Short mmCIF file of C-alpha atoms and ligand atoms in Angstrom, two decimals:
data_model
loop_
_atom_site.label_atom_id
_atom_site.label_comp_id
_atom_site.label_asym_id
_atom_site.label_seq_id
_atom_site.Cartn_x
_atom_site.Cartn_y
_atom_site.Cartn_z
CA UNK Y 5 125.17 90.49 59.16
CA UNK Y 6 121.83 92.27 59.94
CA UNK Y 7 121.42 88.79 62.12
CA UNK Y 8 124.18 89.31 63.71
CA UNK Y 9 123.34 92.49 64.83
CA UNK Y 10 120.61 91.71 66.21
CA UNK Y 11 121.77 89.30 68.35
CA UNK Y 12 124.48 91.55 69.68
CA UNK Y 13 122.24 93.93 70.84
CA UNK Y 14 119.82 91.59 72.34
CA UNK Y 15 122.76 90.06 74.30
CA UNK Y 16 124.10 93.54 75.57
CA UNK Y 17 120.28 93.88 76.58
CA UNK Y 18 120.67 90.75 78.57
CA UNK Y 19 123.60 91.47 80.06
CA UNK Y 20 123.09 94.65 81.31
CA UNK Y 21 119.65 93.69 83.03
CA UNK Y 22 121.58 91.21 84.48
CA UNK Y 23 124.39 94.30 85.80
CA UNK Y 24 121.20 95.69 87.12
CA UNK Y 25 120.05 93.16 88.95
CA UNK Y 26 123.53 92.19 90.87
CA UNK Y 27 123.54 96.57 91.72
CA UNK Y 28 120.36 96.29 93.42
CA UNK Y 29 121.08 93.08 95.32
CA UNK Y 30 124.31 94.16 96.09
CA UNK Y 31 122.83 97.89 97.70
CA UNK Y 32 119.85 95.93 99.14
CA UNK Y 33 122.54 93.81 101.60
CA UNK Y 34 124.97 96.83 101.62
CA UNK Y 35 124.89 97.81 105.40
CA UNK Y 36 123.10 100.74 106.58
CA UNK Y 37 124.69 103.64 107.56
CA UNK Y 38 122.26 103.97 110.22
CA UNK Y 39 119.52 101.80 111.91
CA UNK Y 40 117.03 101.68 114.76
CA UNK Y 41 114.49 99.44 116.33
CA UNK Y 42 112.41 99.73 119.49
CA UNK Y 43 109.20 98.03 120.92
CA UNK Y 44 106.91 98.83 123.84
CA UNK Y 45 106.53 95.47 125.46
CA UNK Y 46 105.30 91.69 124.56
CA UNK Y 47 102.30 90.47 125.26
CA UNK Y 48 98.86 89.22 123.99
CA UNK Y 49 97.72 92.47 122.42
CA UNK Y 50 93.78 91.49 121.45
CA UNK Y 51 92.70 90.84 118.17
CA UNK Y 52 89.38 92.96 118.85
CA UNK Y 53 91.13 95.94 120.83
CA UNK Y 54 89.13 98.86 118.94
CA UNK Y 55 90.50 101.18 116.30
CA UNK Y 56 90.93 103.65 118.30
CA UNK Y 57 93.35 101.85 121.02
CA UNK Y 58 95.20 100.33 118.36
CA UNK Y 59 95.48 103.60 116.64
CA UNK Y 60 96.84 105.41 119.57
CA UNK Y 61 99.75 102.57 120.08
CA UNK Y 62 100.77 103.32 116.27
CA UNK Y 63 100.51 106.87 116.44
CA UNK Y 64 103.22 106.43 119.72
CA UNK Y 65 105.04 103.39 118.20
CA UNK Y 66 105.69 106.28 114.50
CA UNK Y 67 106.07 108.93 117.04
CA UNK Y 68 108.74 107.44 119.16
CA UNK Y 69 110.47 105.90 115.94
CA UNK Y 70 110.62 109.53 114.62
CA UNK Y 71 112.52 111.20 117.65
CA UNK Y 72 115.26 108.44 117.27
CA UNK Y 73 115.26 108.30 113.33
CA UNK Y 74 116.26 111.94 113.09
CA UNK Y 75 119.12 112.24 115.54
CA UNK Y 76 120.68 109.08 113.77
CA UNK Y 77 119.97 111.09 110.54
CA UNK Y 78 121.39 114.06 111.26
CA UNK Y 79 124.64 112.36 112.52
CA UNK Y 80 123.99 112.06 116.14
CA UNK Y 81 124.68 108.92 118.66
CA UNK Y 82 123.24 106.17 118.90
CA UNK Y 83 123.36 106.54 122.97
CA UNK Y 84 121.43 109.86 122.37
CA UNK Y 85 118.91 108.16 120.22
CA UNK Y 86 118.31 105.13 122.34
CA UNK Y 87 117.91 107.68 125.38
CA UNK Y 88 115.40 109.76 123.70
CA UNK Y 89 113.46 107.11 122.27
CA UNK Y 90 112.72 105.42 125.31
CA UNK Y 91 112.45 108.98 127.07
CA UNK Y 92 109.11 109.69 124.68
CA UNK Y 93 108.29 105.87 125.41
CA UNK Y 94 108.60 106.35 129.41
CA UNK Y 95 106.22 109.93 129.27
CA UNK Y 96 103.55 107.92 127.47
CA UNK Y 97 101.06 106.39 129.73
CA UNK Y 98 100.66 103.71 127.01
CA UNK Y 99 103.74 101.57 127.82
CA UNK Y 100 105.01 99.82 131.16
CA UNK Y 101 107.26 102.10 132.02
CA UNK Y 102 108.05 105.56 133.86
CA UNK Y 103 104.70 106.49 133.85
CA UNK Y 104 102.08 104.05 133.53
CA UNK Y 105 104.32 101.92 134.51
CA UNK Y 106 102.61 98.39 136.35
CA UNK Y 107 101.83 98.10 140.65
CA UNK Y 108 103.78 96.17 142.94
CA UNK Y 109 101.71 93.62 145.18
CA UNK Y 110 102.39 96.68 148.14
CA UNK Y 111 100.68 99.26 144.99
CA UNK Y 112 104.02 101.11 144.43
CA UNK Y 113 105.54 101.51 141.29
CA UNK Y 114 109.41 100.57 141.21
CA UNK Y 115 111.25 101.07 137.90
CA UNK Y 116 114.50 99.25 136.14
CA UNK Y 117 116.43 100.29 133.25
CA UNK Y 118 119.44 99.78 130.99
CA UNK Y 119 121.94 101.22 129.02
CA UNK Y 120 124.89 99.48 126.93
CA UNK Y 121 127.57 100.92 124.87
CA UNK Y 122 128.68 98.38 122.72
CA UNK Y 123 131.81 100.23 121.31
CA UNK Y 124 132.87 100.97 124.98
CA UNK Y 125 131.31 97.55 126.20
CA UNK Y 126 130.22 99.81 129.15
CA UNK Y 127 127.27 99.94 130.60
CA UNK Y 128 124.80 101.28 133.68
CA UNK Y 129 121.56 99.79 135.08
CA UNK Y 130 119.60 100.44 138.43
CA UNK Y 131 116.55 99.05 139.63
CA UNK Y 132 113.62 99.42 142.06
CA UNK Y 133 113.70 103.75 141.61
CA UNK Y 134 110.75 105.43 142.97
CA UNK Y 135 111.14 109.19 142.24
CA UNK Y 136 113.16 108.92 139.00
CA UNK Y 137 111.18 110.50 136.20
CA UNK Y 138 113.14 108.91 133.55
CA UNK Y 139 115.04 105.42 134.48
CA UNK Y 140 117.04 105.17 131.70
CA UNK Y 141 118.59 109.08 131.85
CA UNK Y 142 119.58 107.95 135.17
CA UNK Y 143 121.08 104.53 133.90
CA UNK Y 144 122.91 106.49 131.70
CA UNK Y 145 124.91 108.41 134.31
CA UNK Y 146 125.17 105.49 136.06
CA UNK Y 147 127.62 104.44 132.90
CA UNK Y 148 129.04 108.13 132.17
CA UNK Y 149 129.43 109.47 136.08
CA UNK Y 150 129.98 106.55 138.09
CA UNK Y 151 133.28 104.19 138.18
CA UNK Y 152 130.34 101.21 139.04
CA UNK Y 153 127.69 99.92 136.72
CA UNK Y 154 124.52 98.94 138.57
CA UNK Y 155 123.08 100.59 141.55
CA UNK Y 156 119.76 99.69 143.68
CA UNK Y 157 116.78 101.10 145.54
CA UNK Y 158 118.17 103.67 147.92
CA UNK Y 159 121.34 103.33 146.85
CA UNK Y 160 120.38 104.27 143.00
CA UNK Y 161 118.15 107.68 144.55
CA UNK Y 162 121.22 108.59 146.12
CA UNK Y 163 123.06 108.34 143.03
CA UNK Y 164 120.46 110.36 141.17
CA UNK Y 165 120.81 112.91 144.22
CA UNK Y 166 124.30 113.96 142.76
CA UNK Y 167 122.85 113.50 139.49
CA UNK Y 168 121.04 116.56 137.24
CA UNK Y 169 117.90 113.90 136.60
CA UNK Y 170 114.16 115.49 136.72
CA UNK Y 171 112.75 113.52 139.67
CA UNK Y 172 109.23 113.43 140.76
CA UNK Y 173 106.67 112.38 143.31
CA UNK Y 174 106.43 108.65 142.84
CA UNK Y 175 101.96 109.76 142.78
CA UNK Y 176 103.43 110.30 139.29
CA UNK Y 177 103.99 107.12 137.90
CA UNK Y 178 100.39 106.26 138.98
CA UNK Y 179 97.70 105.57 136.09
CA UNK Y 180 94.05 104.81 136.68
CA UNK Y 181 94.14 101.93 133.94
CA UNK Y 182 97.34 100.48 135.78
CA UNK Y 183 95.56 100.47 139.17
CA UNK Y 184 92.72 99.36 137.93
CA UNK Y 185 94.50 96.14 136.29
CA UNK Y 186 96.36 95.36 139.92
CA UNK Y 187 93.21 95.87 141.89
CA UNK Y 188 91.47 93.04 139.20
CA UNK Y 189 94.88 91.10 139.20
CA UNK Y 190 94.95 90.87 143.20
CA UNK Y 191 91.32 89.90 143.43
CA UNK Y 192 91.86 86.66 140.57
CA UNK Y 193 95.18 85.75 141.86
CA UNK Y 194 94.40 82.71 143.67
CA UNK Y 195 91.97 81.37 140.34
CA UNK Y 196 94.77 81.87 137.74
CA UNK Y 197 96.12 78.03 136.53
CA UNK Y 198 99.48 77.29 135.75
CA UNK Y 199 99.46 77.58 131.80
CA UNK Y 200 96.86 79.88 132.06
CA UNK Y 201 96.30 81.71 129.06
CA UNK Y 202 96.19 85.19 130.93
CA UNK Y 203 99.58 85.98 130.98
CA UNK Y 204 98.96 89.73 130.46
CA UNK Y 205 100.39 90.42 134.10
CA UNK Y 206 103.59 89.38 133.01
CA UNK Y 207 104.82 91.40 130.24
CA UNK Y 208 105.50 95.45 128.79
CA UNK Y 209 108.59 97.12 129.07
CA UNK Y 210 109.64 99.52 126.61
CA UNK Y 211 113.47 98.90 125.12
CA UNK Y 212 115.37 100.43 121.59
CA UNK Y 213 118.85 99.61 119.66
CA UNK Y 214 120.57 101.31 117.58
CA UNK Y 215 123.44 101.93 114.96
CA UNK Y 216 124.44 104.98 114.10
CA UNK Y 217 126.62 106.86 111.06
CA UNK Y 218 130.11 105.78 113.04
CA UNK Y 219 129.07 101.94 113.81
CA UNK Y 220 128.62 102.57 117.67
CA UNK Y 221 125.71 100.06 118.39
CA UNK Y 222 123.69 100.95 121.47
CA UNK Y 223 120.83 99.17 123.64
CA UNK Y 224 118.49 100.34 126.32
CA UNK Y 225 115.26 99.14 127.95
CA UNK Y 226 113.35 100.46 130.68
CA UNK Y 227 110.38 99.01 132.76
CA UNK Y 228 108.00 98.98 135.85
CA UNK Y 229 108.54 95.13 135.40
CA UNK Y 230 105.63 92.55 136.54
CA UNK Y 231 102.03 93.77 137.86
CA UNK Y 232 102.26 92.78 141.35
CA UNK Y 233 105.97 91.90 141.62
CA UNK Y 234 106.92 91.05 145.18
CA UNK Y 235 109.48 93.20 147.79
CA UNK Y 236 112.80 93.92 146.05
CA UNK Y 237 111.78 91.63 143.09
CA UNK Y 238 114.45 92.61 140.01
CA UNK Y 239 113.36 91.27 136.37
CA UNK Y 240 115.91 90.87 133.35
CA UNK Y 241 115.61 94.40 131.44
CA UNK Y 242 118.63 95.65 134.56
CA UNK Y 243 120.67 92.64 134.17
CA UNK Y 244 123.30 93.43 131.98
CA UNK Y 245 123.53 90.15 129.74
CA UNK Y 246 119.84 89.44 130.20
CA UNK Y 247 117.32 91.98 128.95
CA UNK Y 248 120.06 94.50 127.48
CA UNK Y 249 123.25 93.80 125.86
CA UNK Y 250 125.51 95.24 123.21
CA UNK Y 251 128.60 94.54 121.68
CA UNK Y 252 130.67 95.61 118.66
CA UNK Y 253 128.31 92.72 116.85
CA UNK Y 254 125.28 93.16 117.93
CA UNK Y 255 122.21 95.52 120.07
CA UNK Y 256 119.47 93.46 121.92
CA UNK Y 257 116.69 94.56 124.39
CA UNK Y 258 114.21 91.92 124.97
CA UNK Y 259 110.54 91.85 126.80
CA UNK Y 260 108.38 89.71 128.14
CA UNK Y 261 108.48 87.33 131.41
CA UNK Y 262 111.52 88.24 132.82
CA UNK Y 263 112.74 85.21 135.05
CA UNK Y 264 112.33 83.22 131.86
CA UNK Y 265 114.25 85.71 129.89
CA UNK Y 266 117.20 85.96 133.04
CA UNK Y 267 117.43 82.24 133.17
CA UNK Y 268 118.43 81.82 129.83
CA UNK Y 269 120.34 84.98 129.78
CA UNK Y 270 118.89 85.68 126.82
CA UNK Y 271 120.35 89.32 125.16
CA UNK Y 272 123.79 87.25 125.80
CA UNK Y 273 122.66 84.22 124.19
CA UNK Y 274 121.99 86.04 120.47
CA UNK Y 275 124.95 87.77 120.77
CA UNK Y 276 127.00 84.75 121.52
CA UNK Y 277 125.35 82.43 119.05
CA UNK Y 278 126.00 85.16 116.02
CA UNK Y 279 129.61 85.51 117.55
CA UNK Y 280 130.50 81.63 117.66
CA UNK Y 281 128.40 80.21 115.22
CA UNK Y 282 128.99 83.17 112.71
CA UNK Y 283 125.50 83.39 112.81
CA UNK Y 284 123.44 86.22 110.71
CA UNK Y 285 120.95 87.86 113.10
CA UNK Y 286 118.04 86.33 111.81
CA UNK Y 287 119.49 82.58 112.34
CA UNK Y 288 120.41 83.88 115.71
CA UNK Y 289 117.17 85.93 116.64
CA UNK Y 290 115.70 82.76 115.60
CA UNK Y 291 117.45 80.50 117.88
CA UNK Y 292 116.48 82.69 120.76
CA UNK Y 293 112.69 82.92 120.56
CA UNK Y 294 112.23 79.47 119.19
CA UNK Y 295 114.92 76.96 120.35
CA UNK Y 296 115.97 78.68 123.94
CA UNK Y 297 112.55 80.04 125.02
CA UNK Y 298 109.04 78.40 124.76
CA UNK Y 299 106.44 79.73 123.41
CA UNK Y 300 104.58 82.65 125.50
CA UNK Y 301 107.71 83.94 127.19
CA UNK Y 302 109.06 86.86 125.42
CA UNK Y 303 110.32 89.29 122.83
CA UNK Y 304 113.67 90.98 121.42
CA UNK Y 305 115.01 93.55 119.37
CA UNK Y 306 118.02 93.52 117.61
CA UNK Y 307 119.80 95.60 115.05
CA UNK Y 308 123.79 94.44 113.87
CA UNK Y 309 126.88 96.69 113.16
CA UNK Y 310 125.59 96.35 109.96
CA UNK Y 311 122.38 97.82 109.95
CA UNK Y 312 120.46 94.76 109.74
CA UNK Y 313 117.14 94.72 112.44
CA UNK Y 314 115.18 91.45 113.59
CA UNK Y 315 111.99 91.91 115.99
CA UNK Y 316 110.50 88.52 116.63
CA UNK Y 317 107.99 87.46 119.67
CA UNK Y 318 107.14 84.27 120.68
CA UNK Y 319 103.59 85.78 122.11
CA UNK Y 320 100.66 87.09 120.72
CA UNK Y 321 101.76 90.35 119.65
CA UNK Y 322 105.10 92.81 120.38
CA UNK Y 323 104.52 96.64 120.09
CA UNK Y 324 107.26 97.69 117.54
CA UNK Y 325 108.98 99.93 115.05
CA UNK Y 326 112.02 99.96 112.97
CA UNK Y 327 113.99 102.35 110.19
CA UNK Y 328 117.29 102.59 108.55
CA UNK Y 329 119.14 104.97 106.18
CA UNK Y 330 117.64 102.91 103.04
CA UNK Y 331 114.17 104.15 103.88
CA UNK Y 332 112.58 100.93 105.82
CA UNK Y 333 110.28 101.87 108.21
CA UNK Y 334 108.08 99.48 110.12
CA UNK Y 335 105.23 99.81 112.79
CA UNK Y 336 103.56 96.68 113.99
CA UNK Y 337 101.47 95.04 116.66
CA UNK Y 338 101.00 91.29 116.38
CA UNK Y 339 103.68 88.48 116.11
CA UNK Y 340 102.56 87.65 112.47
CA UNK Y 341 102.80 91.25 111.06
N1 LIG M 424 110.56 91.99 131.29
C1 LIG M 424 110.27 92.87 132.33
C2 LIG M 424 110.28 92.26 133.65
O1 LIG M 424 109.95 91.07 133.79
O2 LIG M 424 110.60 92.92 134.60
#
């Protein structure tokens, strides 16, 4: 009897580790009530920047992550939280865009940005702005104010002229590292090989997604595009489908070369694999930046309508962050993090 006992309660032991086990895997994949991601651009970060440069991008990266984190806390949108998130990103001299944004090959700086509501599947992009502090607040209004959903050059300053947007003297956007980079990228031009491993002058761009407490998903990325881009050249992070896209699925914002990333239409391409192949985001993240892209050409976000996030980069490093409403919370630099 006293065997018997025993056993019983050894057994209940069992089974209700096992109970315990199946709760935690089942809140672990539960979906988030909220979740954001967000990077400041692709590239080939070096391995022996200093402490104190590599410092300074986390302390923006945690920074920047914070500002969105807390309006998806506290119940707000994810179209507010995308906006604000790249707003702090676009005011940092760090990242290549608003200011500090990259030089044309004339020395000007000429912004694009994004927006996408994937719950309204509406959007608003413009490209090539000179005196628009903040690209994205304008691409914004572009989807709320205006019955169209991209507008260019002249055409998107006169929008902003009806618009409430802070706009400033494009001497803004000017940064003495920035310069400095075009003046040494102008003078190499003619050396640099196809293949080269310098591919620097390609990439930045600062982009976020988000979900937030009522399962709108949102994307957004903003940019000064390619160090010494030609007259009226346009990259992907504008073209809806390309660098931003959202749906009631799925958020992506991507960086990196942008005529590779156009070409392959790449935000599109996630969102359509996950869609048609019924996909999970990781299978279709993975897809993207190993199958449809080579290697050296670019980097995505993505977070689903269920909270899940992917950041993968097929360069060197991606400048990132991510949180949700379970307490994750990431900052990281290179593509093996
Ligand atoms: N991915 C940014 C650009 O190429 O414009």
């Amino acid at each position: 009897m006293k065997r018997f006992y025993i056993l019983s309660i050894i057994l209940l032991v069992i089974l209700s580790l096992g109970f315990v086990t199946t709760d935690t895997e089942e809140a672990t994949n539960a979906p988030k009530e909220w979740a954001i991601a967000l990077h400041g651009g692709a590239g080939n970060y070096p391995v022996d920047a200093s402490e104190e440069r590599t410092k300074q991008y986390e302390e923006a990266l945690a920074e920047a992550l914070s500002i969105g984190s807390k309006i998806l806390e506290e119940g707000g949108s994810a179209l507010d939280a995308v906006e604000q998130t790249i707003n702090y990103l676009e005011n940092n001299e760090l990242f290549n865009a608003g200011r500090g944004a990259v030089f044309t090959s004339e020395g000007k700086n000429e912004l694009d940005a994004a927006i996408m509501d994937g719950s309204q599947m509406n959007a608003g992009a413009i490209t090539g702005v000179t005196t628009v502090k903040n690209p994205i607040s304008l691409a914004r209004k572009v989807m709320e104010e205006s019955t169209h959903v991209f507008f260019a050059a002249e055409g998107a300053e006169e929008f902003a002229d009806q618009t409430t947007v802070e706009r400033v003297d494009p001497e803004y956007f000017k940064v003495e590292r920035r310069y400095e980079a075009w003046k040494r990228r102008n003078a190499g031009e003619g050396m640099l090989l196809e293949g080269s491993e310098d591919n620097s002058w390609k990439f930045g761009t600062v982009g976020c997604v988000a979900l937030d407490k009522d399962g709108n998903l949102v994307a957004g990325t903003s940019t000064g595009g390619m160090t010494n881009k030609k007259f009226g050249r346009v990259g992907d992070v504008p073209i809806i489908g390309s660098g931003t896209y959202a749906d009631d699925l799925v958020a992506v914002s991507a960086t990196g070369w942008g005529e590779k990333i156009m070409l392959n239409v790449s935000a599109h391409t996630l969102a359509s694999y996950m869609r048609f192949k019924e996909a999970t985001l990781d299978e279709s993240m993975d897809y993207l930046v190993n199958d449809v892209l080579n290697p050296k050409e670019a980097g995505f976000i993505a977070v689903d309508k269920d909270g899940n996030i992917s950041m993968e980069t097929n360069t060197g490093s991606m400048f990132r962050a991510s949180a949700d409403s379970d307490g994750n919370e990431v900052v990281a630099i290179y593509a093996d993090e």
